[in-house]
């Protein structure tokens, strides 16, 4: 079956530091890959997505590239801000699972001023 | 926009009682809604997929007689936790998609259920 593995958190960074949150997946065929963000007290929001190999999703300074060869979709940002503090979820939607999502464990990010 | 609301945002109930959670798409019609359960510091676990006018499809291991899902209209799905027990205490989140084939799910803010 499909599965998503994220790096364990929590992650604590200083403002303007570089961020990487690792995500690897297991799926048959060519899944679509997503990063969702959950700010405190709010629902999940789609941060970025990539639907085919070598696609790069980007939004709000965050980027992730769909790497088929390493089955990875690592999230990066060059300079984090305090407002980026949230929980980040990597997820996939398989070729045969329609819109159903499989989530990773989530990574808590705290950015200190 | 695409806003999904949930009501209530939190609820406390006694063991043995039932509690209903509503999920509404406020500015779009949702052909499909999903119900998730999120344990503290853990990921979201898909419980069931709800399609308007048809029976929900439950994930393996989810008791359909305990977690009743009704998708009465294109803007409303409800989850009823029947005969609740303390182990049902959790954060329940719903999401909706505008139509099948569109991958983006719009998530509600969640409902915190505590069973005493």
Tab-separated table of C-alpha atoms in Angstrom:
chain	number	residue	atom	x	y	z
A	1	UNK	CA	0.000	0.000	0.000
A	2	UNK	CA	0.887	3.662	-0.069
A	3	UNK	CA	2.933	5.201	2.719
A	4	UNK	CA	4.712	8.455	3.519
A	5	UNK	CA	7.625	8.907	5.906
A	6	UNK	CA	8.681	12.298	7.219
A	7	UNK	CA	11.683	13.270	9.248
A	8	UNK	CA	10.981	13.279	12.929
A	9	UNK	CA	10.423	16.545	14.688
A	10	UNK	CA	10.197	18.823	16.346
A	11	UNK	CA	12.446	21.153	14.403
A	12	UNK	CA	13.546	24.413	15.991
A	13	UNK	CA	15.294	27.072	13.934
A	14	UNK	CA	16.284	30.681	14.264
A	15	UNK	CA	14.746	33.247	11.964
A	16	UNK	CA	16.366	33.387	8.511
A	17	UNK	CA	17.781	29.880	8.840
A	18	UNK	CA	17.539	27.353	6.016
A	19	UNK	CA	14.833	24.721	6.355
A	20	UNK	CA	14.697	21.181	5.052
A	21	UNK	CA	12.024	18.692	6.017
A	22	UNK	CA	12.600	15.285	4.463
A	23	UNK	CA	9.799	13.237	2.990
A	24	UNK	CA	9.989	9.881	1.248
A	25	UNK	CA	7.167	7.786	-0.055
A	26	UNK	CA	6.167	4.323	-1.175
A	27	UNK	CA	3.574	3.966	-3.882
A	28	UNK	CA	2.965	2.122	-7.091
A	29	UNK	CA	2.976	4.043	-10.314
A	30	UNK	CA	3.079	7.807	-10.290
A	31	UNK	CA	1.398	9.392	-7.287
A	32	UNK	CA	0.735	13.075	-6.815
A	33	UNK	CA	2.646	14.617	-3.913
A	34	UNK	CA	1.631	17.386	-1.549
A	35	UNK	CA	2.791	19.446	1.377
A	36	UNK	CA	0.127	20.693	3.762
A	37	UNK	CA	0.622	23.146	6.617
A	38	UNK	CA	-1.388	23.356	9.818
A	39	UNK	CA	-1.063	26.581	11.773
A	40	UNK	CA	-1.994	26.511	15.457
A	41	UNK	CA	-5.727	26.218	15.926
A	42	UNK	CA	-6.460	26.003	12.215
A	43	UNK	CA	-7.219	23.361	9.615
A	44	UNK	CA	-4.745	22.034	7.082
A	45	UNK	CA	-3.939	24.191	4.094
A	46	UNK	CA	-2.355	23.061	0.868
A	47	UNK	CA	1.122	24.574	0.677
A	48	UNK	CA	2.333	23.139	-2.623
A	49	UNK	CA	1.998	20.121	-4.865
A	50	UNK	CA	3.651	18.239	-7.716
A	51	UNK	CA	1.874	15.788	-9.951
A	52	UNK	CA	4.686	14.263	-12.004
A	53	UNK	CA	8.349	13.398	-11.738
A	54	UNK	CA	10.790	16.333	-11.728
A	55	UNK	CA	7.985	18.824	-11.116
A	56	UNK	CA	8.814	21.505	-8.582
A	57	UNK	CA	6.052	22.850	-6.409
A	58	UNK	CA	6.551	26.253	-4.835
A	59	UNK	CA	4.607	28.689	-2.711
A	60	UNK	CA	5.415	31.390	-0.139
A	61	UNK	CA	9.154	30.759	-0.528
A	62	UNK	CA	8.789	27.015	0.059
A	63	UNK	CA	9.852	24.533	-2.608
A	64	UNK	CA	9.770	20.781	-3.109
A	65	UNK	CA	10.836	18.710	-6.102
A	66	UNK	CA	9.249	15.384	-7.041
A	67	UNK	CA	12.164	12.941	-7.271
A	68	UNK	CA	11.036	9.629	-8.693
A	69	UNK	CA	14.478	8.052	-8.516
A	70	UNK	CA	14.780	8.624	-4.774
A	71	UNK	CA	11.017	8.552	-4.074
A	72	UNK	CA	11.358	11.819	-2.225
A	73	UNK	CA	9.630	15.190	-1.961
A	74	UNK	CA	11.706	17.198	0.499
A	75	UNK	CA	10.417	20.592	1.599
A	76	UNK	CA	12.880	23.512	1.611
A	77	UNK	CA	12.876	27.191	2.373
A	78	UNK	CA	15.886	29.442	2.195
A	79	UNK	CA	15.019	31.798	5.025
A	80	UNK	CA	12.328	30.927	7.544
A	81	UNK	CA	10.267	33.426	9.473
A	82	UNK	CA	8.578	33.240	12.849
A	83	UNK	CA	5.254	33.105	11.039
A	84	UNK	CA	6.295	29.791	9.428
A	85	UNK	CA	5.944	28.058	12.787
A	86	UNK	CA	3.418	25.294	12.169
A	87	UNK	CA	3.063	21.568	11.588
A	88	UNK	CA	3.963	20.414	8.084
A	89	UNK	CA	2.508	17.266	6.536
A	90	UNK	CA	3.751	15.468	3.464
A	91	UNK	CA	1.047	13.522	1.634
A	92	UNK	CA	0.408	11.562	-1.514
A	93	UNK	CA	-2.522	10.631	-3.651
A	94	UNK	CA	-2.005	7.373	-5.493
A	95	UNK	CA	-2.886	6.604	-9.070
A	96	UNK	CA	-5.574	4.165	-7.999
A	97	UNK	CA	-6.778	5.938	-4.859
A	98	UNK	CA	-8.484	8.900	-6.498
A	99	UNK	CA	-8.489	11.918	-4.249
A	100	UNK	CA	-7.785	9.937	-1.081
A	101	UNK	CA	-4.667	11.173	0.699
A	102	UNK	CA	-2.059	9.276	2.669
A	103	UNK	CA	-0.275	11.515	5.166
A	104	UNK	CA	3.109	11.422	6.781
A	105	UNK	CA	3.500	11.810	10.518
A	106	UNK	CA	3.812	15.591	10.454
A	107	UNK	CA	6.772	17.737	11.496
A	108	UNK	CA	6.420	20.493	14.060
A	109	UNK	CA	8.481	23.547	13.091
A	110	UNK	CA	9.205	26.315	15.565
A	111	UNK	CA	11.040	29.419	14.393
A	112	UNK	CA	12.480	31.659	17.067
A	113	UNK	CA	13.177	35.365	16.551
B	1	UNK	CA	-12.378	30.747	-1.940
B	2	UNK	CA	-13.129	27.313	-0.611
B	3	UNK	CA	-14.062	27.342	3.028
B	4	UNK	CA	-15.001	24.317	5.091
B	5	UNK	CA	-16.452	24.721	8.541
B	6	UNK	CA	-16.994	22.258	11.348
B	7	UNK	CA	-19.347	22.422	14.266
B	8	UNK	CA	-18.817	22.208	17.113
B	9	UNK	CA	-15.169	23.142	17.440
B	10	UNK	CA	-14.982	21.205	20.666
B	11	UNK	CA	-17.340	18.986	22.615
B	12	UNK	CA	-17.279	17.074	25.876
B	13	UNK	CA	-19.640	14.165	26.348
B	14	UNK	CA	-20.156	11.348	28.807
B	15	UNK	CA	-19.427	7.712	28.071
B	16	UNK	CA	-22.305	5.957	26.409
B	17	UNK	CA	-23.774	9.024	24.770
B	18	UNK	CA	-23.682	9.951	21.101
B	19	UNK	CA	-22.313	13.117	19.591
B	20	UNK	CA	-22.766	14.573	16.108
B	21	UNK	CA	-20.156	16.618	14.272
B	22	UNK	CA	-21.113	18.672	11.231
B	23	UNK	CA	-18.911	19.487	8.266
B	24	UNK	CA	-20.066	22.151	5.806
B	25	UNK	CA	-18.627	23.510	2.600
B	26	UNK	CA	-19.602	27.172	2.795
B	27	UNK	CA	-18.970	28.476	-0.706
B	28	UNK	CA	-18.863	25.444	-2.944
B	29	UNK	CA	-20.638	22.171	-3.540
B	30	UNK	CA	-18.652	19.174	-2.403
B	31	UNK	CA	-19.208	15.928	-4.227
B	32	UNK	CA	-16.946	14.129	-1.810
B	33	UNK	CA	-16.052	14.715	1.814
B	34	UNK	CA	-13.514	12.893	3.930
B	35	UNK	CA	-13.369	12.298	7.657
B	36	UNK	CA	-10.035	12.001	9.453
B	37	UNK	CA	-8.983	11.324	12.993
B	38	UNK	CA	-5.838	12.910	14.392
B	39	UNK	CA	-4.222	11.739	17.606
B	40	UNK	CA	-1.948	14.096	19.568
B	41	UNK	CA	1.351	14.647	17.801
B	42	UNK	CA	0.390	12.106	15.155
B	43	UNK	CA	-0.731	12.179	11.603
B	44	UNK	CA	-4.206	12.198	10.149
B	45	UNK	CA	-5.840	8.816	9.719
B	46	UNK	CA	-8.522	8.587	7.058
B	47	UNK	CA	-11.678	7.116	8.542
B	48	UNK	CA	-14.106	7.240	5.663
B	49	UNK	CA	-15.005	8.785	2.344
B	50	UNK	CA	-18.447	10.287	2.047
B	51	UNK	CA	-20.247	10.873	-1.238
B	52	UNK	CA	-23.480	12.823	-1.445
B	53	UNK	CA	-26.513	10.600	-1.633
B	54	UNK	CA	-24.686	7.323	-1.135
B	55	UNK	CA	-23.273	5.263	1.688
B	56	UNK	CA	-19.895	6.174	3.064
B	57	UNK	CA	-16.867	4.034	2.323
B	58	UNK	CA	-15.023	3.168	5.495
B	59	UNK	CA	-11.333	2.408	5.817
B	60	UNK	CA	-10.236	-0.932	7.130
B	61	UNK	CA	-10.491	-1.118	10.892
B	62	UNK	CA	-13.031	1.690	11.258
B	63	UNK	CA	-16.319	0.546	12.777
B	64	UNK	CA	-19.096	1.816	10.552
B	65	UNK	CA	-21.755	1.171	13.199
B	66	UNK	CA	-19.868	3.295	15.673
B	67	UNK	CA	-18.940	6.157	13.362
B	68	UNK	CA	-22.071	6.941	11.391
B	69	UNK	CA	-21.556	9.204	8.413
B	70	UNK	CA	-24.344	10.895	6.511
B	71	UNK	CA	-23.745	13.072	3.474
B	72	UNK	CA	-27.197	14.583	3.214
B	73	UNK	CA	-26.463	17.318	0.700
B	74	UNK	CA	-23.683	18.709	-1.440
B	75	UNK	CA	-22.699	21.055	1.380
B	76	UNK	CA	-23.165	18.987	4.509
B	77	UNK	CA	-21.732	15.782	5.922
B	78	UNK	CA	-22.168	14.629	9.490
B	79	UNK	CA	-20.194	12.222	11.649
B	80	UNK	CA	-21.988	10.712	14.629
B	81	UNK	CA	-19.923	8.939	17.235
B	82	UNK	CA	-22.325	6.498	18.846
B	83	UNK	CA	-22.002	5.108	22.369
B	84	UNK	CA	-18.836	7.095	22.859
B	85	UNK	CA	-16.023	5.810	25.049
B	86	UNK	CA	-12.927	7.613	26.384
B	87	UNK	CA	-10.796	5.984	23.703
B	88	UNK	CA	-12.864	7.836	21.099
B	89	UNK	CA	-11.479	11.106	22.404
B	90	UNK	CA	-9.594	12.659	19.541
B	91	UNK	CA	-9.423	15.479	17.029
B	92	UNK	CA	-11.771	14.854	14.097
B	93	UNK	CA	-11.136	16.696	10.857
B	94	UNK	CA	-13.181	16.769	7.695
B	95	UNK	CA	-12.204	17.821	4.212
B	96	UNK	CA	-14.019	18.329	0.938
B	97	UNK	CA	-13.232	18.341	-2.732
B	98	UNK	CA	-15.134	20.193	-5.379
B	99	UNK	CA	-15.353	17.234	-7.679
B	100	UNK	CA	-13.644	13.912	-8.225
B	101	UNK	CA	-10.409	14.186	-10.103
B	102	UNK	CA	-9.466	17.484	-8.495
B	103	UNK	CA	-6.836	16.583	-5.970
B	104	UNK	CA	-6.999	19.564	-3.667
B	105	UNK	CA	-8.825	18.858	-0.462
B	106	UNK	CA	-10.119	21.781	1.598
B	107	UNK	CA	-9.919	21.073	5.294
B	108	UNK	CA	-12.142	22.110	8.150
B	109	UNK	CA	-10.618	23.444	11.376
B	110	UNK	CA	-11.347	20.239	13.262
B	111	UNK	CA	-13.450	19.211	16.248
B	112	UNK	CA	-11.931	18.236	19.561
B	113	UNK	CA	-13.966	15.449	21.173
B	114	UNK	CA	-13.402	14.546	24.804
B	115	UNK	CA	-15.320	11.625	26.283
B	116	UNK	CA	-15.403	11.477	30.064
